mmCIF file of C-alpha atoms in Angstrom:
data_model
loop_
_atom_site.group_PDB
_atom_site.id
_atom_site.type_symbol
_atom_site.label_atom_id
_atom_site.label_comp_id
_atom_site.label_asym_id
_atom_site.label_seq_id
_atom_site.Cartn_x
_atom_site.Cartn_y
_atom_site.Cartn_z
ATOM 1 C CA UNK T 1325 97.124 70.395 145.097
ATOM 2 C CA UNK T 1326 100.808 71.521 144.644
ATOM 3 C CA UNK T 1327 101.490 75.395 144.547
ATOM 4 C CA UNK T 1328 104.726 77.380 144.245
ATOM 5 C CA UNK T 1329 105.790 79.861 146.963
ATOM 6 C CA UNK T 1330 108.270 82.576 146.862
ATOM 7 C CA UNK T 1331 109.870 84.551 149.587
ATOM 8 C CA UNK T 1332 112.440 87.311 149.202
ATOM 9 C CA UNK T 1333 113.933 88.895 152.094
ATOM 10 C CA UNK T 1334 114.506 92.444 150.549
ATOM 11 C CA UNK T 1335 117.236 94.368 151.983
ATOM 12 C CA UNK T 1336 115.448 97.303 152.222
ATOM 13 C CA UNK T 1337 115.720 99.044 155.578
ATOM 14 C CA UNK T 1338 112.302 101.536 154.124
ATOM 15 C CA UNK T 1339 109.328 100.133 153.558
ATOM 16 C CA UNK T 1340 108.790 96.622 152.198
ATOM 17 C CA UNK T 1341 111.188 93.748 153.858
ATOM 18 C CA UNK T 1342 110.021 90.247 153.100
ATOM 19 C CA UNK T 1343 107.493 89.553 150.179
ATOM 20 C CA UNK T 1344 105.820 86.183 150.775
ATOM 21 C CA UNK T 1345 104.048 85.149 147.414
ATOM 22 C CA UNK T 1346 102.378 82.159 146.374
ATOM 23 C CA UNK T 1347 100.769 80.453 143.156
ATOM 24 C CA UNK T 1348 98.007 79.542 145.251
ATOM 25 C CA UNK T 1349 94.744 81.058 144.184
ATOM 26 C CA UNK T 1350 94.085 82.427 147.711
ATOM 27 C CA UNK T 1351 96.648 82.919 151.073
ATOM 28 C CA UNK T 1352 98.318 80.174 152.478
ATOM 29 C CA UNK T 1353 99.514 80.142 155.994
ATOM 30 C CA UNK T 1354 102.610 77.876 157.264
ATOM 31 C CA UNK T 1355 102.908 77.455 160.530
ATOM 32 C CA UNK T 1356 106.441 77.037 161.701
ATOM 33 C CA UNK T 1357 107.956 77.321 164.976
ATOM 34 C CA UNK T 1358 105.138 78.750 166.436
ATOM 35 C CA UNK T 1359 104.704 81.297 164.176
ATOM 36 C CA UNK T 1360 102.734 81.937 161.321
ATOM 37 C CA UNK T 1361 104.039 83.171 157.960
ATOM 38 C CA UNK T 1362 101.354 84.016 155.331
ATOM 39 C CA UNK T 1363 102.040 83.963 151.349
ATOM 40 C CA UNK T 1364 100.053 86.162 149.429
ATOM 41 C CA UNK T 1365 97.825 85.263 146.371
ATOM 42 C CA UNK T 1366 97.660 88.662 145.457
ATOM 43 C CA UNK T 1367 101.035 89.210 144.972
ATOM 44 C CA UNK T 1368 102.484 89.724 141.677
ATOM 45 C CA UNK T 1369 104.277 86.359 140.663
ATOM 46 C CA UNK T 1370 104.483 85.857 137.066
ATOM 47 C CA UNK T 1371 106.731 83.035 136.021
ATOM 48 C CA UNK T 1372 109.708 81.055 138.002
ATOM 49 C CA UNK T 1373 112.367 79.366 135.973
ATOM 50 C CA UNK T 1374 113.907 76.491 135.117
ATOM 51 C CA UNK T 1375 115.642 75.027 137.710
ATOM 52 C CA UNK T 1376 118.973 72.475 136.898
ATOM 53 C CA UNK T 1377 120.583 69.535 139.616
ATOM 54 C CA UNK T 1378 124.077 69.326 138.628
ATOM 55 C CA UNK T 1379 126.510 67.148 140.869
ATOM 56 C CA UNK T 1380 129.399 70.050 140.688
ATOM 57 C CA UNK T 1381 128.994 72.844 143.164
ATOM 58 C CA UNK T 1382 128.081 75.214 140.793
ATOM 59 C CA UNK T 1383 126.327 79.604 141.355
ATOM 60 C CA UNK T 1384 123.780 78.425 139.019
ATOM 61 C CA UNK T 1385 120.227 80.241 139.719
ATOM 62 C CA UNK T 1386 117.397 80.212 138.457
ATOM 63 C CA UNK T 1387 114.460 83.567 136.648
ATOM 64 C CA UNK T 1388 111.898 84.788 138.839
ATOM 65 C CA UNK T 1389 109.821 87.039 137.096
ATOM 66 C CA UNK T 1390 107.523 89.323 138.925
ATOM 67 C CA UNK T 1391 104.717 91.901 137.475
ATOM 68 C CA UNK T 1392 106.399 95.629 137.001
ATOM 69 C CA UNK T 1393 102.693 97.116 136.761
ATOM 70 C CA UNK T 1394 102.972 98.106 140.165
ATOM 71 C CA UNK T 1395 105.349 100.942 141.214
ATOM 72 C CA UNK T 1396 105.861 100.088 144.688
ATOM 73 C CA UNK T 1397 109.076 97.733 143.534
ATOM 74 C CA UNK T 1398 111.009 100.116 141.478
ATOM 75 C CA UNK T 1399 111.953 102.250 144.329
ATOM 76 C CA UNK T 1400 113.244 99.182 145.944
ATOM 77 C CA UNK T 1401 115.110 98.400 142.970
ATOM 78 C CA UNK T 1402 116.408 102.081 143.108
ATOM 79 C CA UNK T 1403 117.658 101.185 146.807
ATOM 80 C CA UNK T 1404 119.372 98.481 145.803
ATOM 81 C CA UNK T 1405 117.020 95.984 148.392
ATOM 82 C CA UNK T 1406 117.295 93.130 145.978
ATOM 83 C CA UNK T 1407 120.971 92.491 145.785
ATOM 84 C CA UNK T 1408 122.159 89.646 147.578
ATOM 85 C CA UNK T 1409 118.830 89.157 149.046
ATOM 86 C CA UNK T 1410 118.515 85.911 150.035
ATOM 87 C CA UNK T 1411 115.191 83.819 148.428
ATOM 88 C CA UNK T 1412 113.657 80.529 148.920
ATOM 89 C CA UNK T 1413 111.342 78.973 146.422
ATOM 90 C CA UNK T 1414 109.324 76.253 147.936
ATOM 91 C CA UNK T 1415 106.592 73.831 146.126
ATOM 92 C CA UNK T 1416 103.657 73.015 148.944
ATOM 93 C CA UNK T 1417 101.435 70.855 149.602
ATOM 94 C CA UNK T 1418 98.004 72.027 151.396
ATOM 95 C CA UNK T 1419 95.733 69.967 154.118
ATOM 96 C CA UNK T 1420 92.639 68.947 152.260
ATOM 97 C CA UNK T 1421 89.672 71.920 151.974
ATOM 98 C CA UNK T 1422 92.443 74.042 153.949
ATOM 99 C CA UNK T 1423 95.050 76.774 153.237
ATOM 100 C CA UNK T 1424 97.424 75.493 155.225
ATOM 101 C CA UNK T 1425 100.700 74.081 154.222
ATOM 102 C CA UNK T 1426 101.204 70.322 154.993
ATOM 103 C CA UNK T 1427 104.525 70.207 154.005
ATOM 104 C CA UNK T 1428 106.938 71.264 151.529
ATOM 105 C CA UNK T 1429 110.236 70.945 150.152
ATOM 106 C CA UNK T 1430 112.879 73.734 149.025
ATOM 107 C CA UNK T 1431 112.886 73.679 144.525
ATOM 108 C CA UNK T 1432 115.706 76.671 145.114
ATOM 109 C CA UNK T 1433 117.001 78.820 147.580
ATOM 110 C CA UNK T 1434 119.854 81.352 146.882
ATOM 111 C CA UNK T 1435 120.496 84.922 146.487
ATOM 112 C CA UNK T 1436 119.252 87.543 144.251
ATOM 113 C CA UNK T 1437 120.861 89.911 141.124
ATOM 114 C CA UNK T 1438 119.414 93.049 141.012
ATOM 115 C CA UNK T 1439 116.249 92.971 138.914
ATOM 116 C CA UNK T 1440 115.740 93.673 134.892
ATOM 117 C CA UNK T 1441 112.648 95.478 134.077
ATOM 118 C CA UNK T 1442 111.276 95.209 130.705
ATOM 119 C CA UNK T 1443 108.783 97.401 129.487
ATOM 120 C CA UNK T 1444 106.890 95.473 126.302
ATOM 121 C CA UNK T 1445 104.064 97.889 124.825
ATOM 122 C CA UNK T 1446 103.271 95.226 121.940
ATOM 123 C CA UNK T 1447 102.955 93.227 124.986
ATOM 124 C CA UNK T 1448 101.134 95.403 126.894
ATOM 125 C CA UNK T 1449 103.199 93.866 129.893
ATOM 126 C CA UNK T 1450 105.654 95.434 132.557
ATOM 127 C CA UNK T 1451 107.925 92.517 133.828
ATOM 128 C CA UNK T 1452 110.807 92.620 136.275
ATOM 129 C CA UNK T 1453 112.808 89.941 135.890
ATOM 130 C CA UNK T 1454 115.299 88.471 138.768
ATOM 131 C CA UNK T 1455 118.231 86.623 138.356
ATOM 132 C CA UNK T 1456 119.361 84.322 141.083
ATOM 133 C CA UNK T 1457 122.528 82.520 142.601
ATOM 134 C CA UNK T 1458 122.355 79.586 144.538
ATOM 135 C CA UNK T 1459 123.732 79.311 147.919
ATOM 136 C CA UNK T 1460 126.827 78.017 146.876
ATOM 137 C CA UNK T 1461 128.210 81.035 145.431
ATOM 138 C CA UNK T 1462 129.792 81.907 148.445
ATOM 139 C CA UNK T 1463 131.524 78.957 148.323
ATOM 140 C CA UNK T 1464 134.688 80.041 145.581
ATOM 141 C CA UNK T 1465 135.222 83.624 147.504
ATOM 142 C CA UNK T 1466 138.326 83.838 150.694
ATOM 143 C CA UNK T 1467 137.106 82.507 153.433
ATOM 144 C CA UNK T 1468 136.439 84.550 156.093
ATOM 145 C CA UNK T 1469 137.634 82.107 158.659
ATOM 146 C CA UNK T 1470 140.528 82.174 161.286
ATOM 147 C CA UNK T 1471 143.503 81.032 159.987
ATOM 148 C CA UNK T 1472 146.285 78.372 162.023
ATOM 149 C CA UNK T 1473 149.142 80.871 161.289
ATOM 150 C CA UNK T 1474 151.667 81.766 163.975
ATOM 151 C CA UNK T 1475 150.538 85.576 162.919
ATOM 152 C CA UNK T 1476 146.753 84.934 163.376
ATOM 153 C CA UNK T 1477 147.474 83.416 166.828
ATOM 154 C CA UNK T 1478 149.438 86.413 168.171
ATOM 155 C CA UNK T 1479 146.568 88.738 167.271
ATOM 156 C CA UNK T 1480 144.602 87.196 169.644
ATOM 157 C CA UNK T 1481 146.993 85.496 172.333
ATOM 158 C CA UNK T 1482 150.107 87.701 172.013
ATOM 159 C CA UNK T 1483 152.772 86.002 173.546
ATOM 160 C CA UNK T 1484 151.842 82.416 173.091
ATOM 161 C CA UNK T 1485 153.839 80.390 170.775
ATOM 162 C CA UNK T 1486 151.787 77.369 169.842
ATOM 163 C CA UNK T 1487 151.651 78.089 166.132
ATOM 164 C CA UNK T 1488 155.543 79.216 165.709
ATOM 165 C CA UNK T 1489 156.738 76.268 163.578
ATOM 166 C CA UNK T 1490 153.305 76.591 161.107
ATOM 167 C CA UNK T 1491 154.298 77.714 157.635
ATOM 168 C CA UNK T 1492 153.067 81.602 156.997
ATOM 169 C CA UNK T 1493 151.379 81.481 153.922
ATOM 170 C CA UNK T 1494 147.990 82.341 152.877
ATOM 171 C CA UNK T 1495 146.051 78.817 151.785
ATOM 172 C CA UNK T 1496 142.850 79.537 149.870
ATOM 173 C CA UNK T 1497 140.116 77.212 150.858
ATOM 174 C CA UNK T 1498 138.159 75.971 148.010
ATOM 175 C CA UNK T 1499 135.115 74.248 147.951
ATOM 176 C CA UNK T 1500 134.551 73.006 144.322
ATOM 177 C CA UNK T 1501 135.254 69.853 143.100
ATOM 178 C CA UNK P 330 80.623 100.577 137.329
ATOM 179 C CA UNK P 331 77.871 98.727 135.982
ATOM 180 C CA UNK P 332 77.271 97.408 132.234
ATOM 181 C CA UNK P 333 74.390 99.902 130.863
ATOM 182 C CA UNK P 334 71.382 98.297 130.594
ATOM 183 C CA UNK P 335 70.681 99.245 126.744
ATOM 184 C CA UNK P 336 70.790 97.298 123.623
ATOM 185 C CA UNK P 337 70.274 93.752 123.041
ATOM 186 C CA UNK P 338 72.535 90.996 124.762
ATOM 187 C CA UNK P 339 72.728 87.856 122.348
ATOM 188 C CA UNK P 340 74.490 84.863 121.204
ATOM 189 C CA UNK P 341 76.313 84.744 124.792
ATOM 190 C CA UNK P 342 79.012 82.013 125.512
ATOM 191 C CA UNK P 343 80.294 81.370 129.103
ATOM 192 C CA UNK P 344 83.706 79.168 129.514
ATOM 193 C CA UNK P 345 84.824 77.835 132.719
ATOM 194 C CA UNK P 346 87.919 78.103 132.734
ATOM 195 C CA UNK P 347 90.213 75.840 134.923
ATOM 196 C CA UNK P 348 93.419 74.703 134.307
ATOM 197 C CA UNK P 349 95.233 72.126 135.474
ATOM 198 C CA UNK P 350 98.587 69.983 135.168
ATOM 199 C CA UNK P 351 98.048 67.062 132.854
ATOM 200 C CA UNK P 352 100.168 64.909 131.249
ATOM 201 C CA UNK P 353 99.889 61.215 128.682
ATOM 202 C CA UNK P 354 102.442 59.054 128.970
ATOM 203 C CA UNK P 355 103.423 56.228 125.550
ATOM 204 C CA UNK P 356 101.583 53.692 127.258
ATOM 205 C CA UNK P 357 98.255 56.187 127.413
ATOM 206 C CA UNK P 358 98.263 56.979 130.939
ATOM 207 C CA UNK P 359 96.824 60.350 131.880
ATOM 208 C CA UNK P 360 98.066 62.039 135.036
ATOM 209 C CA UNK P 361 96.214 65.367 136.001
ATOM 210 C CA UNK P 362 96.357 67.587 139.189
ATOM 211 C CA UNK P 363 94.203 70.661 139.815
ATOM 212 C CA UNK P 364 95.469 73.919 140.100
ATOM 213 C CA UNK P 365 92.549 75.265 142.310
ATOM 214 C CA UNK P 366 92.470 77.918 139.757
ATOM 215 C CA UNK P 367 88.645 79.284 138.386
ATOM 216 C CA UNK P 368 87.331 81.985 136.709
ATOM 217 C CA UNK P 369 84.499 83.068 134.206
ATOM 218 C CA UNK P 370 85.089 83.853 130.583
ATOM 219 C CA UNK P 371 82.685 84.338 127.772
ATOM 220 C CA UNK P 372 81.556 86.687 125.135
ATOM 221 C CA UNK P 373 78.264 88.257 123.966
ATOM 222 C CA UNK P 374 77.410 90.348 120.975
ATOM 223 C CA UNK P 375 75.596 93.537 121.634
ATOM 224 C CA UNK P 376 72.803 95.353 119.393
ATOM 225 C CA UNK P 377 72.633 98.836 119.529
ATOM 226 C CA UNK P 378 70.119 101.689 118.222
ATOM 227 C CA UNK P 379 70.827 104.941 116.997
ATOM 228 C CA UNK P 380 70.558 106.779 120.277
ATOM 229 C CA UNK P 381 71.999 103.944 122.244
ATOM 230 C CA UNK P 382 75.565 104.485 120.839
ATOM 231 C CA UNK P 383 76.401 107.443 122.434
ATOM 232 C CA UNK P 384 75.866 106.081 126.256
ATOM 233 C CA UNK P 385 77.831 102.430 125.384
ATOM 234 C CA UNK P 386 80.757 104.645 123.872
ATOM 235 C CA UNK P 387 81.031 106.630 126.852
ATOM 236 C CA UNK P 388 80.875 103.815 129.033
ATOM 237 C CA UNK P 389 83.306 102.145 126.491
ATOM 238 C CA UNK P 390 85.658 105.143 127.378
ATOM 239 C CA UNK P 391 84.727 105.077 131.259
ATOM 240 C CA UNK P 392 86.304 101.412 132.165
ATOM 241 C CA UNK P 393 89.218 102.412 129.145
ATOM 242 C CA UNK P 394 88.229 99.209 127.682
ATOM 243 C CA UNK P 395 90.712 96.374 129.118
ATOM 244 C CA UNK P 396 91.771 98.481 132.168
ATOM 245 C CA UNK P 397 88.744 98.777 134.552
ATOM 246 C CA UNK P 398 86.546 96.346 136.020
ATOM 247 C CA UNK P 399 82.677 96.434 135.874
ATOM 248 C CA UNK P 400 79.646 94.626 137.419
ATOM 249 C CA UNK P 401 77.849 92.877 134.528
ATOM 250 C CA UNK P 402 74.247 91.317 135.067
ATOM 251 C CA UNK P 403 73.294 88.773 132.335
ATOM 252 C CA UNK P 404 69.711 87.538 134.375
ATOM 253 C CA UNK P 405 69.209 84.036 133.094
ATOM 254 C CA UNK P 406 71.726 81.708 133.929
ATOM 255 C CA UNK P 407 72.530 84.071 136.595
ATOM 256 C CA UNK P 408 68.908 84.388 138.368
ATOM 257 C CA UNK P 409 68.387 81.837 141.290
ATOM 258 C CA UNK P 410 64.400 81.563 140.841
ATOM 259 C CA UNK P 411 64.078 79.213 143.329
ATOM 260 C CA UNK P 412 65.507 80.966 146.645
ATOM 261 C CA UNK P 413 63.551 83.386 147.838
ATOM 262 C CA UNK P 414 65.900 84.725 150.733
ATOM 263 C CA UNK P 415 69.279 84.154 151.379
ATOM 264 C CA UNK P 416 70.620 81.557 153.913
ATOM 265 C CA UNK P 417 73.427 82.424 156.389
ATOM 266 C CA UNK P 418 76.746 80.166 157.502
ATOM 267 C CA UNK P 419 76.337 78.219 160.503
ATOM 268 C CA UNK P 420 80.146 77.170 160.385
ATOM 269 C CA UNK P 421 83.040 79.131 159.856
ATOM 270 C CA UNK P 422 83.923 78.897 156.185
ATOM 271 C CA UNK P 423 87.898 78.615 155.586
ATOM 272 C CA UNK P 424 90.073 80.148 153.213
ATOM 273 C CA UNK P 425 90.432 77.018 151.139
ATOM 274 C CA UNK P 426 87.800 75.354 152.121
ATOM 275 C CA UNK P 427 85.066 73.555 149.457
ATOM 276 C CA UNK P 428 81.982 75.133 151.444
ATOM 277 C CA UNK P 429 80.118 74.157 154.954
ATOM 278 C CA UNK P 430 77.026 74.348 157.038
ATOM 279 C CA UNK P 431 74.193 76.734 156.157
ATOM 280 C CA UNK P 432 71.125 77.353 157.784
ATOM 281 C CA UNK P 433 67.972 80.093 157.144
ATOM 282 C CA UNK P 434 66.885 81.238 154.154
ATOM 283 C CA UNK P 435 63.760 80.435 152.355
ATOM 284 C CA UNK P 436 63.194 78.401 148.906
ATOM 285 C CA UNK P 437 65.539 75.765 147.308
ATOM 286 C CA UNK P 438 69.046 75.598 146.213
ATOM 287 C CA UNK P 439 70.023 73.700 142.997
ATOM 288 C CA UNK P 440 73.421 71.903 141.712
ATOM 289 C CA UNK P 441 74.388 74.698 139.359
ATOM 290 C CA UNK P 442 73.434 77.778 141.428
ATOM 291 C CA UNK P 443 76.349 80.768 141.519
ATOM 292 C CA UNK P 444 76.229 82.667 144.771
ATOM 293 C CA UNK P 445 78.556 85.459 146.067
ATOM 294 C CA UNK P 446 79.772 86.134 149.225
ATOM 295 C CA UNK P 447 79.493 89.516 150.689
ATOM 296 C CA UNK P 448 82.442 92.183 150.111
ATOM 297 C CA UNK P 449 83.850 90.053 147.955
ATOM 298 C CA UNK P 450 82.724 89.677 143.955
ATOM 299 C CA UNK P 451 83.892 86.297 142.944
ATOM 300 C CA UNK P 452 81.111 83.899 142.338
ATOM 301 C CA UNK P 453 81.065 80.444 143.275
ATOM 302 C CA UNK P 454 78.710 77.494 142.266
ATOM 303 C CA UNK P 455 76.381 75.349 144.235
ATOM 304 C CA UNK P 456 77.474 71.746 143.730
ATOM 305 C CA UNK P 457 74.953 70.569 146.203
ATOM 306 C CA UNK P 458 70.686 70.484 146.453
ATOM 307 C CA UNK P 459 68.916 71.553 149.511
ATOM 308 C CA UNK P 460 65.603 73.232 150.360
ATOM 309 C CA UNK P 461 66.662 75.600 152.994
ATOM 310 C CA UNK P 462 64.486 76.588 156.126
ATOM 311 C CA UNK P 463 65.260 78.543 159.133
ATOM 312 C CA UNK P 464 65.694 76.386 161.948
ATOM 313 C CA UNK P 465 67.396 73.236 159.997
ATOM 314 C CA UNK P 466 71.000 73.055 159.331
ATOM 315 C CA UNK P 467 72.113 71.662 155.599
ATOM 316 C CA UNK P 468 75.525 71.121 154.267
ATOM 317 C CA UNK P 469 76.743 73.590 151.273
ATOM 318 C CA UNK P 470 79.460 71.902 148.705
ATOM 319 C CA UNK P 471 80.945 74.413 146.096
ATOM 320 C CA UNK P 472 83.656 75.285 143.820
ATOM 321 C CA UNK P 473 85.950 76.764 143.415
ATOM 322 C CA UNK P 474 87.363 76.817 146.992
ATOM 323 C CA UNK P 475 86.809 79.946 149.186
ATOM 324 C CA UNK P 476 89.134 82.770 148.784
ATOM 325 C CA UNK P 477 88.219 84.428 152.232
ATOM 326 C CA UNK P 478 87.453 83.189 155.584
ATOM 327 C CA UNK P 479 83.839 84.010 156.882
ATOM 328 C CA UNK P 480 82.712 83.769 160.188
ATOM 329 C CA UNK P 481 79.353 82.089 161.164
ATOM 330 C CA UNK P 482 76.336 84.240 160.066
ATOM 331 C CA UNK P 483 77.327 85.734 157.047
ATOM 332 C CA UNK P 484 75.166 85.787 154.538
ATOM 333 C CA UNK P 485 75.325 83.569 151.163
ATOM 334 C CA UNK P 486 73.957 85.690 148.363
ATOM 335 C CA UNK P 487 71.967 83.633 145.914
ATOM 336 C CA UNK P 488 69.820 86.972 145.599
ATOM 337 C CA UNK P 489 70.984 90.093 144.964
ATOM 338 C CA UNK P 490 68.693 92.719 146.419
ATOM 339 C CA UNK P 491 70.679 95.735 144.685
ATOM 340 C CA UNK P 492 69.673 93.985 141.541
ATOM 341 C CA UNK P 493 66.079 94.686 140.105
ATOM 342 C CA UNK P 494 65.213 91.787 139.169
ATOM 343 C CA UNK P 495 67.851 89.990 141.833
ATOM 344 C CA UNK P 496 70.075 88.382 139.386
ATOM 345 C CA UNK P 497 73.823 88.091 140.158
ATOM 346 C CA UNK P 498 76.322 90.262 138.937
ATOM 347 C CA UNK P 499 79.293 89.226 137.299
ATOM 348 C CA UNK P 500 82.877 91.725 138.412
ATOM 349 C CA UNK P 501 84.601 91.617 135.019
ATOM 350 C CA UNK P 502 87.269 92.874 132.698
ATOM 351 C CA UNK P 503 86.756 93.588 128.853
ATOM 352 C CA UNK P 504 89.951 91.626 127.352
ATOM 353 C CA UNK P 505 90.907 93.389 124.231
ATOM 354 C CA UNK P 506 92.404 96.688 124.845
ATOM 355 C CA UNK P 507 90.983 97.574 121.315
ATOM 356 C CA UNK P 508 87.102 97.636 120.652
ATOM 357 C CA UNK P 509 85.378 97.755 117.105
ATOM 358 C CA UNK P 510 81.691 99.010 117.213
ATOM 359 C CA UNK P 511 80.606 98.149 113.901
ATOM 360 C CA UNK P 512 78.147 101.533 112.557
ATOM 361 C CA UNK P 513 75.531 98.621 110.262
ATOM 362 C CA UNK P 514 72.441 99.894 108.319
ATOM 363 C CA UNK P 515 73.379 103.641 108.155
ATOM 364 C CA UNK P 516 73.989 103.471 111.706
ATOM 365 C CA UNK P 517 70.646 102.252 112.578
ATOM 366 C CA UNK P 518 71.930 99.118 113.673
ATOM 367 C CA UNK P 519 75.323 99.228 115.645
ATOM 368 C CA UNK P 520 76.884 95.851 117.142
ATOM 369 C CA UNK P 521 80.150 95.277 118.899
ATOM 370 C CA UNK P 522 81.231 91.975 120.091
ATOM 371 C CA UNK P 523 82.293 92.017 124.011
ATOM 372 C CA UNK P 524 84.897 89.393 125.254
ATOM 373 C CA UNK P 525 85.195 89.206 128.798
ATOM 374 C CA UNK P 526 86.818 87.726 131.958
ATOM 375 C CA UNK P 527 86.015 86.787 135.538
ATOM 376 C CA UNK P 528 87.917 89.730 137.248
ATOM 377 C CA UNK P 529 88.814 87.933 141.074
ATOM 378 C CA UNK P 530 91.630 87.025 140.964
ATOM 379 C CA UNK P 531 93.752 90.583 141.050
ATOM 380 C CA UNK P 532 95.131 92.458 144.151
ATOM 381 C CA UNK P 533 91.944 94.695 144.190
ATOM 382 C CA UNK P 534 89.473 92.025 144.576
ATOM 383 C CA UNK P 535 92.410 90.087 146.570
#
């Protein structure tokens, strides 16, 4: 059998950190590193989106949409835990007549937008909806790495003039193609 | 809360419902993979007198139709005649696990028998024959797999002693949030048409 799981590391220094989900219709433990990480079945997944392979470096996420009936998530909304918080969908596969994970491969991991909520009473459904990047979004920002400039050098070995005759300017390092 | 025990259950329809992945290709080939999911559905229609109304719209009003669950006992289908006490695990039964070793108990278990496991209201189905008796160990096959893990010795309810006449009860949820009661014959003969669902598979049964 082939389930979904979903983990979110909230950035939420109150209260709820990581939620662990899974489609599973009861808990499934991996066992990693010596340690044991459980995804609940009684967590509040409602639909994960489409997910698209492209061969250009590209931000795009995909919709994870999780059940709004419960309060205990729009504080952490309010508290801004969901931005940039980094998530990894995985699809699983379980040892026979056992709930734990055999193996499984990564079907997204990036970071998330901060969460819609949608309130259909026609419906009768409370949904809140988040948006995802994938990890290469950090990809097109300025680097935050050391530059060879004869200025960067100094900073750190004043006096040393091994970088004198490198041109000063600024090079942006991009990573798409 | 329990279903009141008034009026006249009839016409009832149970539904298993499991889904799955499954797919056809041109050429006719038919890939399917379970989703480990089950659950109960079905419907019933329900008679009511005169002086039976009152009590079902009440209770009606007490589970707010769709949003609470109740215990509902439909005897029958869901009476284990042939087991006369319960057996206990002799293994540990796994979260995800399709059953195990039982022993005690008195009386015979059929293919097609729900049980419940204590604490916990889901009910799962027999898949395998086996008179039980208390000093020999059988093997216990059922569907869908187990939700909790319990540890060797706990009981495997195929009778219900809270029940009076030890049938099994079923932890549902109505599924429209709108019910009709339709007031027949003057109001001598009232009948409303229940649709329901297993209820196990939420965080307060998790």
């Amino acid at each position: 059998m082939k389930f979904f799981t979903v983990e979110i590391q909230l950035n939420d220094g109150d209260g709820i950190n990581v939620i662990r989900m899974t489609t599973a219709p009861f808990n499934v433990t991996l066992k990693l590193d010596g340690a044991d990480y459980e995804y609940l079945s009684a967590a509040d997944l409602l639909k994960i989106g489409e997910v698209e392979s492209s061969s250009d470096l590209s931000t795009k996420g995909i919709e994870v949409t999780l059940s709004g009936i419960d309060i205990t998530y729009q504080g952490v909304i309010e508290r801004q835990g969901f931005l940039k918080a980094p998530i990894d969908v995985m699809l699983i596969e379980l040892n026979t007549n056992s709930n734990e994970i055999k193996s499984y491969t990564y079907f997204h991991r990036g970071y998330c937008d901060t969460p819609i909520t949608t309130i259909d009473y026609k419906g009768e459904t409370i949904a809140i909806s988040v948006q995802t990047e994938s990890v290469f979004r950090d990809l097109d920002k300025t680097p935050s790495l050391m530059r060879c400039s004869f200025s960067t050098h100094q900073t750190r070995h004043s006096g040393d003039k091994f970088f004198q005759y490198v041109q000063d300017t600024p090079v942006e390092e991009i990573w798409r193609t | 809360m329990f279903f009141p025990d008034i009026g006249i259950i009839s016409n009832v329809k149970i539904t298993q419902y499991i889904p799955a992945f499954r797919t056809e290709s041109l050429s006719g080939k038919v890939n399917t993979k379970e989703r480990g999911i089950h659950r109960l559905e079905g419907s019933f229609d329900l008679t009511l007198r005169e002086d039976e109304l009152r009590e079902f719209e009440a209770f009606l009003l007490m589970i707010r139709n769709s949003v609470n669950q109740f215990d509902l006992f439909l005897s029958g289908r869901f009476d284990n005649n042939d087991v006369k006490t319960n057996p206990r695990t002799n293994a540990i039964f796994k979260v995800g696990g399709n059953g195990g070793k039982i022993i005690g108990g008195t009386g015979t278990i059929n293919p097609g028998d729900y049980f419940k496991m204590s604490n916990d209201p889901k009910l799962y189905m027999c898949l395998t024959s086996q008179r039980l008796s208390t000093g020999i160990e059988h093997a216990l096959e059922c569907y869908p797999y187990m939700k909790h893990e319990y540890s060797i010795g706990s009981e495997i309810v195929f009778v219900y002693s809270a029940s009076g006449d030890k049938s099994l009860p079923i932890r549902v949820n109505i599924t429209d949030s709108s019910q009709t009661l339709v007031y027949g014959e003057g109001g001598l003969i009232n009948t409303i048409t229940i649709k329901f669902q297993e209820a196990t598979l939420d965080k307060a049964n998790a």
